[in-house]
PDB file of C-alpha atoms and ligand atoms in Angstrom:
ATOM      1  CA  MET J1071     -18.012 -26.298 -15.081  1.00  0.00           C
ATOM      2  CA  SER J1072     -20.989 -25.316 -12.971  1.00  0.00           C
ATOM      3  CA  VAL J1073     -18.693 -25.335  -9.919  1.00  0.00           C
ATOM      4  CA  THR J1074     -16.331 -22.900 -11.626  1.00  0.00           C
ATOM      5  CA  ILE J1075     -19.180 -20.598 -12.595  1.00  0.00           C
ATOM      6  CA  SER J1076     -20.714 -20.547  -9.138  1.00  0.00           C
ATOM      7  CA  LYS J1077     -17.279 -19.877  -7.634  1.00  0.00           C
ATOM      8  CA  PHE J1078     -16.831 -16.849  -9.853  1.00  0.00           C
ATOM      9  CA  THR J1079     -20.321 -15.587  -9.169  1.00  0.00           C
ATOM     10  CA  GLY J1080     -19.770 -16.186  -5.456  1.00  0.00           C
ATOM     11  CA  SER J1081     -16.590 -14.148  -5.175  1.00  0.00           C
ATOM     12  CA  GLY J1082     -17.999 -11.380  -7.384  1.00  0.00           C
ATOM     13  CA  MET J1083     -21.090 -11.152  -5.215  1.00  0.00           C
ATOM     14  CA  THR J1084     -19.011 -11.039  -2.064  1.00  0.00           C
ATOM     15  CA  SER J1085     -16.911  -8.116  -3.196  1.00  0.00           C
ATOM     16  CA  ASP J1086     -19.957  -6.240  -4.541  1.00  0.00           C
ATOM     17  CA  ARG J1087     -21.624  -6.730  -1.186  1.00  0.00           C
ATOM     18  CA  THR J1088     -18.607  -5.731   0.891  1.00  0.00           C
ATOM     19  CA  ARG J1089     -18.116  -2.728  -1.380  1.00  0.00           C
ATOM     20  CA  ALA J1090     -21.765  -1.734  -0.837  1.00  0.00           C
ATOM     21  CA  ARG J1091     -21.149  -1.952   2.929  1.00  0.00           C
ATOM     22  CA  MET J1092     -18.103   0.281   2.530  1.00  0.00           C
ATOM     23  CA  ILE J1093     -20.287   2.855   0.734  1.00  0.00           C
ATOM     24  CA  GLU J1094     -22.833   2.751   3.545  1.00  0.00           C
ATOM     25  CA  ALA J1095     -20.061   3.283   6.111  1.00  0.00           C
ATOM     26  CA  LEU J1096     -18.769   6.269   4.098  1.00  0.00           C
ATOM     27  CA  ARG J1097     -22.289   7.705   3.951  1.00  0.00           C
ATOM     28  CA  VAL J1098     -22.707   7.308   7.708  1.00  0.00           C
ATOM     29  CA  GLY J1099     -19.305   8.969   8.094  1.00  0.00           C
ATOM     30  CA  GLY J1100     -20.644  12.070   6.311  1.00  0.00           C
ATOM     31  CA  VAL J1101     -19.730  11.643   2.640  1.00  0.00           C
ATOM     32  CA  LYS J1102     -22.638  13.083   0.650  1.00  0.00           C
ATOM     33  CA  ASN J1103     -21.606  13.415  -2.986  1.00  0.00           C
ATOM     34  CA  GLU J1104     -23.545  10.692  -4.802  1.00  0.00           C
ATOM     35  CA  ARG J1105     -21.296  10.782  -7.875  1.00  0.00           C
ATOM     36  CA  VAL J1106     -18.274  10.097  -5.681  1.00  0.00           C
ATOM     37  CA  LEU J1107     -20.066   7.331  -3.781  1.00  0.00           C
ATOM     38  CA  ASN J1108     -21.310   5.744  -7.022  1.00  0.00           C
ATOM     39  CA  VAL J1109     -17.839   5.691  -8.491  1.00  0.00           C
ATOM     40  CA  MET J1110     -16.355   4.222  -5.323  1.00  0.00           C
ATOM     41  CA  ALA J1111     -19.052   1.563  -5.443  1.00  0.00           C
ATOM     42  CA  GLU J1112     -17.737   0.554  -8.873  1.00  0.00           C
ATOM     43  CA  VAL J1113     -13.953   0.550  -8.493  1.00  0.00           C
ATOM     44  CA  PRO J1114     -12.695  -2.841  -7.224  1.00  0.00           C
ATOM     45  CA  ARG J1115     -10.306  -1.644  -4.490  1.00  0.00           C
ATOM     46  CA  HIS J1116      -9.140  -5.197  -3.712  1.00  0.00           C
ATOM     47  CA  VAL J1117      -7.518  -5.456  -7.167  1.00  0.00           C
ATOM     48  CA  PHE J1118      -5.034  -2.728  -6.152  1.00  0.00           C
ATOM     49  CA  ILE J1119      -3.913  -4.628  -3.059  1.00  0.00           C
ATOM     50  CA  GLU J1120      -1.713  -7.697  -2.701  1.00  0.00           C
ATOM     51  CA  GLN J1121      -3.683 -10.912  -2.318  1.00  0.00           C
ATOM     52  CA  ALA J1122      -2.849 -11.577   1.348  1.00  0.00           C
ATOM     53  CA  LEU J1123      -4.498  -8.282   2.370  1.00  0.00           C
ATOM     54  CA  GLN J1124      -7.421  -8.267  -0.067  1.00  0.00           C
ATOM     55  CA  GLU J1125     -10.042  -9.266   2.464  1.00  0.00           C
ATOM     56  CA  ARG J1126      -9.406  -5.961   4.266  1.00  0.00           C
ATOM     57  CA  ALA J1127      -9.773  -3.899   1.101  1.00  0.00           C
ATOM     58  CA  TYR J1128     -13.206  -2.477   1.982  1.00  0.00           C
ATOM     59  CA  GLU J1129     -12.567  -1.373   5.565  1.00  0.00           C
ATOM     60  CA  VAL J1130     -13.099   2.396   5.414  1.00  0.00           C
ATOM     61  CA  ASP J1131     -10.299   3.403   7.767  1.00  0.00           C
ATOM     62  CA  LYS J1132      -7.502   1.044   6.754  1.00  0.00           C
ATOM     63  CA  ALA J1133      -4.339   2.260   5.047  1.00  0.00           C
ATOM     64  CA  LEU J1134      -2.696  -0.950   3.833  1.00  0.00           C
ATOM     65  CA  PRO J1135       0.935  -1.374   2.690  1.00  0.00           C
ATOM     66  CA  ILE J1136       1.572  -1.331  -1.077  1.00  0.00           C
ATOM     67  CA  GLY J1137       5.352  -1.869  -0.953  1.00  0.00           C
ATOM     68  CA  HIS J1138       8.331   0.519  -1.013  1.00  0.00           C
ATOM     69  CA  GLY J1139       7.306   1.829   2.421  1.00  0.00           C
ATOM     70  CA  GLN J1140       4.109   3.362   0.982  1.00  0.00           C
ATOM     71  CA  THR J1141       0.426   2.843   1.812  1.00  0.00           C
ATOM     72  CA  ILE J1142      -2.835   2.941  -0.100  1.00  0.00           C
ATOM     73  CA  SER J1143      -4.943   5.851   1.184  1.00  0.00           C
ATOM     74  CA  THR J1144      -7.967   4.778   3.241  1.00  0.00           C
ATOM     75  CA  PRO J1145     -11.374   4.737   1.490  1.00  0.00           C
ATOM     76  CA  GLU J1146     -12.422   7.430   3.979  1.00  0.00           C
ATOM     77  CA  ILE J1147      -9.707   9.864   2.945  1.00  0.00           C
ATOM     78  CA  VAL J1148     -10.119   9.067  -0.767  1.00  0.00           C
ATOM     79  CA  ALA J1149     -13.827   9.885  -0.425  1.00  0.00           C
ATOM     80  CA  ILE J1150     -13.214  13.069   1.570  1.00  0.00           C
ATOM     81  CA  MET J1151     -10.539  14.385  -0.802  1.00  0.00           C
ATOM     82  CA  THR J1152     -12.483  13.480  -3.938  1.00  0.00           C
ATOM     83  CA  GLU J1153     -15.616  15.088  -2.544  1.00  0.00           C
ATOM     84  CA  LEU J1154     -13.673  18.282  -1.796  1.00  0.00           C
ATOM     85  CA  LEU J1155     -12.160  18.245  -5.277  1.00  0.00           C
ATOM     86  CA  CYS J1156     -15.648  17.958  -6.803  1.00  0.00           C
ATOM     87  CA  GLU J1157     -17.389  20.476  -4.519  1.00  0.00           C
ATOM     88  CA  ASN J1158     -17.785  23.127  -7.238  1.00  0.00           C
ATOM     89  CA  GLY J1159     -18.498  20.599 -10.000  1.00  0.00           C
ATOM     90  CA  ILE J1160     -16.677  17.598 -11.433  1.00  0.00           C
ATOM     91  CA  PRO J1161     -13.291  18.762 -12.764  1.00  0.00           C
ATOM     92  CA  LYS J1162     -12.620  17.813 -16.399  1.00  0.00           C
ATOM     93  CA  LYS J1163      -8.842  17.649 -16.181  1.00  0.00           C
ATOM     94  CA  VAL J1164      -7.192  16.501 -12.967  1.00  0.00           C
ATOM     95  CA  LEU J1165      -3.593  16.173 -11.784  1.00  0.00           C
ATOM     96  CA  GLU J1166      -2.807  13.653  -9.056  1.00  0.00           C
ATOM     97  CA  ILE J1167       0.532  13.708  -7.225  1.00  0.00           C
ATOM     98  CA  GLY J1168       1.414  10.306  -5.713  1.00  0.00           C
ATOM     99  CA  THR J1169      -0.025   7.524  -7.896  1.00  0.00           C
ATOM    100  CA  GLY J1170       0.903   4.788  -5.427  1.00  0.00           C
ATOM    101  CA  CYS J1171      -1.142   1.689  -6.286  1.00  0.00           C
ATOM    102  CA  GLY J1172      -3.488   3.709  -8.511  1.00  0.00           C
ATOM    103  CA  TYR J1173      -6.751   3.349  -6.568  1.00  0.00           C
ATOM    104  CA  GLN J1174      -7.354   7.084  -6.130  1.00  0.00           C
ATOM    105  CA  THR J1175      -6.319   7.483  -9.778  1.00  0.00           C
ATOM    106  CA  ALA J1176      -9.094   5.063 -10.814  1.00  0.00           C
ATOM    107  CA  VAL J1177     -11.707   6.945  -8.794  1.00  0.00           C
ATOM    108  CA  LEU J1178     -10.615  10.212 -10.428  1.00  0.00           C
ATOM    109  CA  ALA J1179     -10.520   8.648 -13.900  1.00  0.00           C
ATOM    110  CA  LYS J1180     -14.154   7.581 -13.572  1.00  0.00           C
ATOM    111  CA  LEU J1181     -15.178  11.142 -12.741  1.00  0.00           C
ATOM    112  CA  ALA J1182     -12.907  13.319 -14.858  1.00  0.00           C
ATOM    113  CA  LYS J1183     -12.338  13.300 -18.602  1.00  0.00           C
ATOM    114  CA  GLU J1184      -8.566  13.177 -18.270  1.00  0.00           C
ATOM    115  CA  VAL J1185      -6.257  12.374 -15.353  1.00  0.00           C
ATOM    116  CA  TYR J1186      -2.527  13.105 -15.174  1.00  0.00           C
ATOM    117  CA  THR J1187      -0.781  11.216 -12.392  1.00  0.00           C
ATOM    118  CA  VAL J1188       2.775  11.692 -11.114  1.00  0.00           C
ATOM    119  CA  GLU J1189       4.748   9.166  -9.032  1.00  0.00           C
ATOM    120  CA  ARG J1190       8.404   9.265  -7.891  1.00  0.00           C
ATOM    121  CA  ILE J1191       8.886   5.485  -7.412  1.00  0.00           C
ATOM    122  CA  ALA J1192       9.110   3.843 -10.864  1.00  0.00           C
ATOM    123  CA  PRO J1193       8.130   0.262  -9.873  1.00  0.00           C
ATOM    124  CA  LEU J1194       4.997   1.531  -8.095  1.00  0.00           C
ATOM    125  CA  MET J1195       4.027   3.575 -11.119  1.00  0.00           C
ATOM    126  CA  ASP J1196       4.597   0.646 -13.493  1.00  0.00           C
ATOM    127  CA  LYS J1197       2.463  -1.640 -11.367  1.00  0.00           C
ATOM    128  CA  ALA J1198      -0.331   0.951 -11.130  1.00  0.00           C
ATOM    129  CA  ARG J1199      -0.146   1.432 -14.894  1.00  0.00           C
ATOM    130  CA  ARG J1200      -0.587  -2.327 -15.442  1.00  0.00           C
ATOM    131  CA  THR J1201      -3.476  -2.586 -12.981  1.00  0.00           C
ATOM    132  CA  LEU J1202      -5.294   0.368 -14.532  1.00  0.00           C
ATOM    133  CA  ARG J1203      -4.718  -0.908 -18.067  1.00  0.00           C
ATOM    134  CA  ASP J1204      -6.103  -4.326 -17.090  1.00  0.00           C
ATOM    135  CA  LEU J1205      -9.180  -2.555 -15.705  1.00  0.00           C
ATOM    136  CA  ARG J1206      -9.433  -0.752 -19.073  1.00  0.00           C
ATOM    137  CA  TYR J1207      -8.856   2.836 -18.035  1.00  0.00           C
ATOM    138  CA  PHE J1208      -7.645   4.739 -21.080  1.00  0.00           C
ATOM    139  CA  ASN J1209      -7.887   8.363 -19.892  1.00  0.00           C
ATOM    140  CA  ILE J1210      -4.845   8.376 -17.590  1.00  0.00           C
ATOM    141  CA  ILE J1211      -1.438   9.855 -18.415  1.00  0.00           C
ATOM    142  CA  PHE J1212       1.403   8.625 -16.173  1.00  0.00           C
ATOM    143  CA  LYS J1213       4.535  10.584 -15.378  1.00  0.00           C
ATOM    144  CA  HIS J1214       7.568   9.368 -13.422  1.00  0.00           C
ATOM    145  CA  ALA J1215       8.712  12.600 -11.751  1.00  0.00           C
ATOM    146  CA  ASP J1216       8.976  14.607  -8.556  1.00  0.00           C
ATOM    147  CA  GLY J1217       5.488  15.958  -7.957  1.00  0.00           C
ATOM    148  CA  HIS J1218       6.768  19.029  -6.094  1.00  0.00           C
ATOM    149  CA  PHE J1219       6.796  20.642  -9.537  1.00  0.00           C
ATOM    150  CA  GLY J1220       3.408  19.349 -10.668  1.00  0.00           C
ATOM    151  CA  TYR J1221       3.305  18.442 -14.351  1.00  0.00           C
ATOM    152  CA  ALA J1222       3.552  21.544 -16.515  1.00  0.00           C
ATOM    153  CA  ASN J1223       2.971  19.729 -19.826  1.00  0.00           C
ATOM    154  CA  GLY J1224      -0.621  18.901 -18.933  1.00  0.00           C
ATOM    155  CA  ALA J1225      -1.421  22.241 -17.236  1.00  0.00           C
ATOM    156  CA  PRO J1226      -3.674  24.019 -16.525  1.00  0.00           C
ATOM    157  CA  TYR J1227      -5.814  21.661 -14.425  1.00  0.00           C
ATOM    158  CA  ASP J1228      -9.345  22.087 -13.087  1.00  0.00           C
ATOM    159  CA  GLY J1229      -8.359  20.098 -10.021  1.00  0.00           C
ATOM    160  CA  ILE J1230      -5.126  18.931  -8.363  1.00  0.00           C
ATOM    161  CA  ILE J1231      -4.970  16.354  -5.591  1.00  0.00           C
ATOM    162  CA  MET J1232      -1.855  15.325  -3.684  1.00  0.00           C
ATOM    163  CA  THR J1233      -1.763  12.074  -1.731  1.00  0.00           C
ATOM    164  CA  ALA J1234       1.501  12.592   0.177  1.00  0.00           C
ATOM    165  CA  ALA J1235       2.156  15.375   2.700  1.00  0.00           C
ATOM    166  CA  ALA J1236       4.313  18.316   1.669  1.00  0.00           C
ATOM    167  CA  THR J1237       6.018  20.534   4.256  1.00  0.00           C
ATOM    168  CA  TYR J1238       4.847  23.604   2.305  1.00  0.00           C
ATOM    169  CA  VAL J1239       2.384  24.314  -0.518  1.00  0.00           C
ATOM    170  CA  PRO J1240       4.401  24.069  -3.747  1.00  0.00           C
ATOM    171  CA  GLU J1241       3.909  27.278  -5.770  1.00  0.00           C
ATOM    172  CA  GLU J1242       4.079  25.302  -9.048  1.00  0.00           C
ATOM    173  CA  LEU J1243       0.920  23.398  -8.140  1.00  0.00           C
ATOM    174  CA  LYS J1244      -0.997  26.627  -7.501  1.00  0.00           C
ATOM    175  CA  GLN J1245       0.241  28.069 -10.789  1.00  0.00           C
ATOM    176  CA  GLN J1246      -0.923  24.962 -12.709  1.00  0.00           C
ATOM    177  CA  LEU J1247      -4.575  25.530 -11.702  1.00  0.00           C
ATOM    178  CA  VAL J1248      -7.137  27.238 -13.932  1.00  0.00           C
ATOM    179  CA  VAL J1249      -8.946  30.233 -12.439  1.00  0.00           C
ATOM    180  CA  GLY J1250     -11.814  28.536 -10.599  1.00  0.00           C
ATOM    181  CA  GLY J1251      -9.698  25.415 -10.067  1.00  0.00           C
ATOM    182  CA  ARG J1252      -9.004  23.716  -6.753  1.00  0.00           C
ATOM    183  CA  LEU J1253      -5.981  22.105  -5.080  1.00  0.00           C
ATOM    184  CA  VAL J1254      -6.543  19.572  -2.265  1.00  0.00           C
ATOM    185  CA  LEU J1255      -3.455  18.504  -0.322  1.00  0.00           C
ATOM    186  CA  PRO J1256      -2.094  17.498   3.077  1.00  0.00           C
ATOM    187  CA  VAL J1257       0.522  19.857   4.478  1.00  0.00           C
ATOM    188  CA  GLY J1258       2.631  19.451   7.610  1.00  0.00           C
ATOM    189  CA  LYS J1259       6.185  19.187   8.856  1.00  0.00           C
ATOM    190  CA  ASP J1260       5.711  15.887  10.717  1.00  0.00           C
ATOM    191  CA  SER J1261       3.128  13.097  10.687  1.00  0.00           C
ATOM    192  CA  GLU J1262       1.544  14.378  13.947  1.00  0.00           C
ATOM    193  CA  SER J1263       0.614  17.813  12.678  1.00  0.00           C
ATOM    194  CA  GLN J1264      -0.594  17.431   9.086  1.00  0.00           C
ATOM    195  CA  LYS J1265      -3.625  19.364   7.897  1.00  0.00           C
ATOM    196  CA  LEU J1266      -5.702  18.759   4.811  1.00  0.00           C
ATOM    197  CA  MET J1267      -5.877  22.037   2.899  1.00  0.00           C
ATOM    198  CA  VAL J1268      -8.120  23.296   0.131  1.00  0.00           C
ATOM    199  CA  ILE J1269      -6.765  26.055  -2.081  1.00  0.00           C
ATOM    200  CA  ASP J1270      -8.959  27.725  -4.702  1.00  0.00           C
ATOM    201  CA  ARG J1271      -7.649  29.868  -7.514  1.00  0.00           C
ATOM    202  CA  THR J1272      -9.817  32.950  -7.977  1.00  0.00           C
ATOM    203  CA  ALA J1273      -9.639  35.808 -10.484  1.00  0.00           C
ATOM    204  CA  ASP J1274      -7.737  37.834  -7.848  1.00  0.00           C
ATOM    205  CA  GLY J1275      -5.407  35.192  -6.454  1.00  0.00           C
ATOM    206  CA  PHE J1276      -5.907  32.260  -4.080  1.00  0.00           C
ATOM    207  CA  THR J1277      -8.061  31.417  -1.061  1.00  0.00           C
ATOM    208  CA  GLU J1278      -6.936  28.791   1.449  1.00  0.00           C
ATOM    209  CA  LYS J1279      -8.733  26.820   4.126  1.00  0.00           C
ATOM    210  CA  VAL J1280      -7.748  24.050   6.512  1.00  0.00           C
ATOM    211  CA  VAL J1281     -10.336  21.285   6.717  1.00  0.00           C
ATOM    212  CA  HIS J1282      -9.062  18.241   8.650  1.00  0.00           C
ATOM    213  CA  ASP J1283      -6.233  16.744  10.645  1.00  0.00           C
ATOM    214  CA  VAL J1284      -4.759  13.950   8.535  1.00  0.00           C
ATOM    215  CA  ARG J1285      -1.871  11.494   8.404  1.00  0.00           C
ATOM    216  CA  PHE J1286      -0.083  10.798   5.113  1.00  0.00           C
ATOM    217  CA  VAL J1287       3.318   9.481   4.078  1.00  0.00           C
ATOM    218  CA  PRO J1288       5.643  12.412   3.289  1.00  0.00           C
ATOM    219  CA  LEU J1289       6.149  13.971  -0.129  1.00  0.00           C
ATOM    220  CA  VAL J1290       9.797  13.120  -0.784  1.00  0.00           C
ATOM    221  CA  PRO J1291      12.027  15.053  -3.172  1.00  0.00           C
ATOM    222  CA  GLY J1292      13.735  13.369  -6.151  1.00  0.00           C
ATOM    223  CA  ILE J1293      12.820  10.185  -8.058  1.00  0.00           C
ATOM    224  CA  LEU J1294      13.586   6.489  -7.585  1.00  0.00           C
TER     225      LEU J1294
HETATM  226  N1  SAH B1181      -3.025   7.528  -3.692  1.00  0.00           N
HETATM  227  C1  SAH B1181      -2.029   6.554  -3.404  1.00  0.00           C
HETATM  228  C2  SAH B1181      -1.223   7.018  -2.212  1.00  0.00           C
HETATM  229  C3  SAH B1181       0.038   6.315  -2.059  1.00  0.00           C
HETATM  230  S1  SAH B1181       1.043   6.947  -0.760  1.00  0.00           S
HETATM  231  C4  SAH B1181      -2.680   5.215  -3.107  1.00  0.00           C
HETATM  232  O1  SAH B1181      -3.778   5.209  -2.539  1.00  0.00           O
HETATM  233  O2  SAH B1181      -2.089   4.179  -3.397  1.00  0.00           O
HETATM  234  C5  SAH B1181       1.752   8.384  -1.489  1.00  0.00           C
HETATM  235  C6  SAH B1181       2.483   8.187  -2.781  1.00  0.00           C
HETATM  236  O3  SAH B1181       3.135   9.420  -3.077  1.00  0.00           O
HETATM  237  C7  SAH B1181       3.578   7.123  -2.748  1.00  0.00           C
HETATM  238  O4  SAH B1181       3.405   6.236  -3.797  1.00  0.00           O
HETATM  239  C8  SAH B1181       4.851   7.928  -2.887  1.00  0.00           C
HETATM  240  O5  SAH B1181       5.900   7.247  -3.572  1.00  0.00           O
HETATM  241  C9  SAH B1181       4.370   9.132  -3.670  1.00  0.00           C
HETATM  242  N2  SAH B1181       5.259  10.285  -3.556  1.00  0.00           N
HETATM  243  C10 SAH B1181       5.927  10.735  -2.467  1.00  0.00           C
HETATM  244  N3  SAH B1181       6.648  11.828  -2.776  1.00  0.00           N
HETATM  245  C11 SAH B1181       6.421  12.093  -4.094  1.00  0.00           C
HETATM  246  C12 SAH B1181       6.882  13.086  -4.998  1.00  0.00           C
HETATM  247  N4  SAH B1181       7.740  14.040  -4.625  1.00  0.00           N
HETATM  248  N5  SAH B1181       6.426  13.046  -6.260  1.00  0.00           N
HETATM  249  C13 SAH B1181       5.575  12.096  -6.683  1.00  0.00           C
HETATM  250  N6  SAH B1181       5.109  11.119  -5.874  1.00  0.00           N
HETATM  251  C14 SAH B1181       5.526  11.110  -4.596  1.00  0.00           C
END
């Protein structure tokens, strides 16, 4: 019995410690928003990754495979995008396009009141739904759909984040923002030339800025 207990404590301690190191690395890398860092210190990223790769779960710059040709976004990019999304305050209602394994969804669900998440590959969405239910997240609404069109039923959103690269900025996503809301997304025709963009909806229209070179899997039309 005591062996079992110490084993559990041991592995828990190890992942808390490695997660704390990940947070330090993110801080050194320039992430400043303490709310974002605190939340990332809490979400167990290894739980979203298959067992054989779990020991690499807290490397800040590693995009690991999650099946179906997709990858989990690196902690670095999750932190950067979440920080951008929260720059003008924590959004209450968020739309995420590209659920994948659900890690970014979990980070958003700890910050926002309500998260809508859209994924085109049904088995990935089902797995993410199970993982997030097991972790007891109850403020996430899942939708199996093509995220090019956002998710009108939940609109308008205070923040929208897309975790696959579109070749253009979908007009529907802009239209599903509240005035004062923000869209963060990678845009680019091929994987070599993607840019992370921030689009704010103002009373008069939209402002756009390009913030980083990035590399994401493509936003693909249609559902599977
Ligand atoms: N945030 C996720 C990223 C996964 S990769 C994670 O860290 O796990 C990008 C995801 O976007 C993939 O799961 C992919 O299937 C999904 N995707 C690609 N095109 C899409 C589309 N048109 N609509 C919805 N999801 C899409």
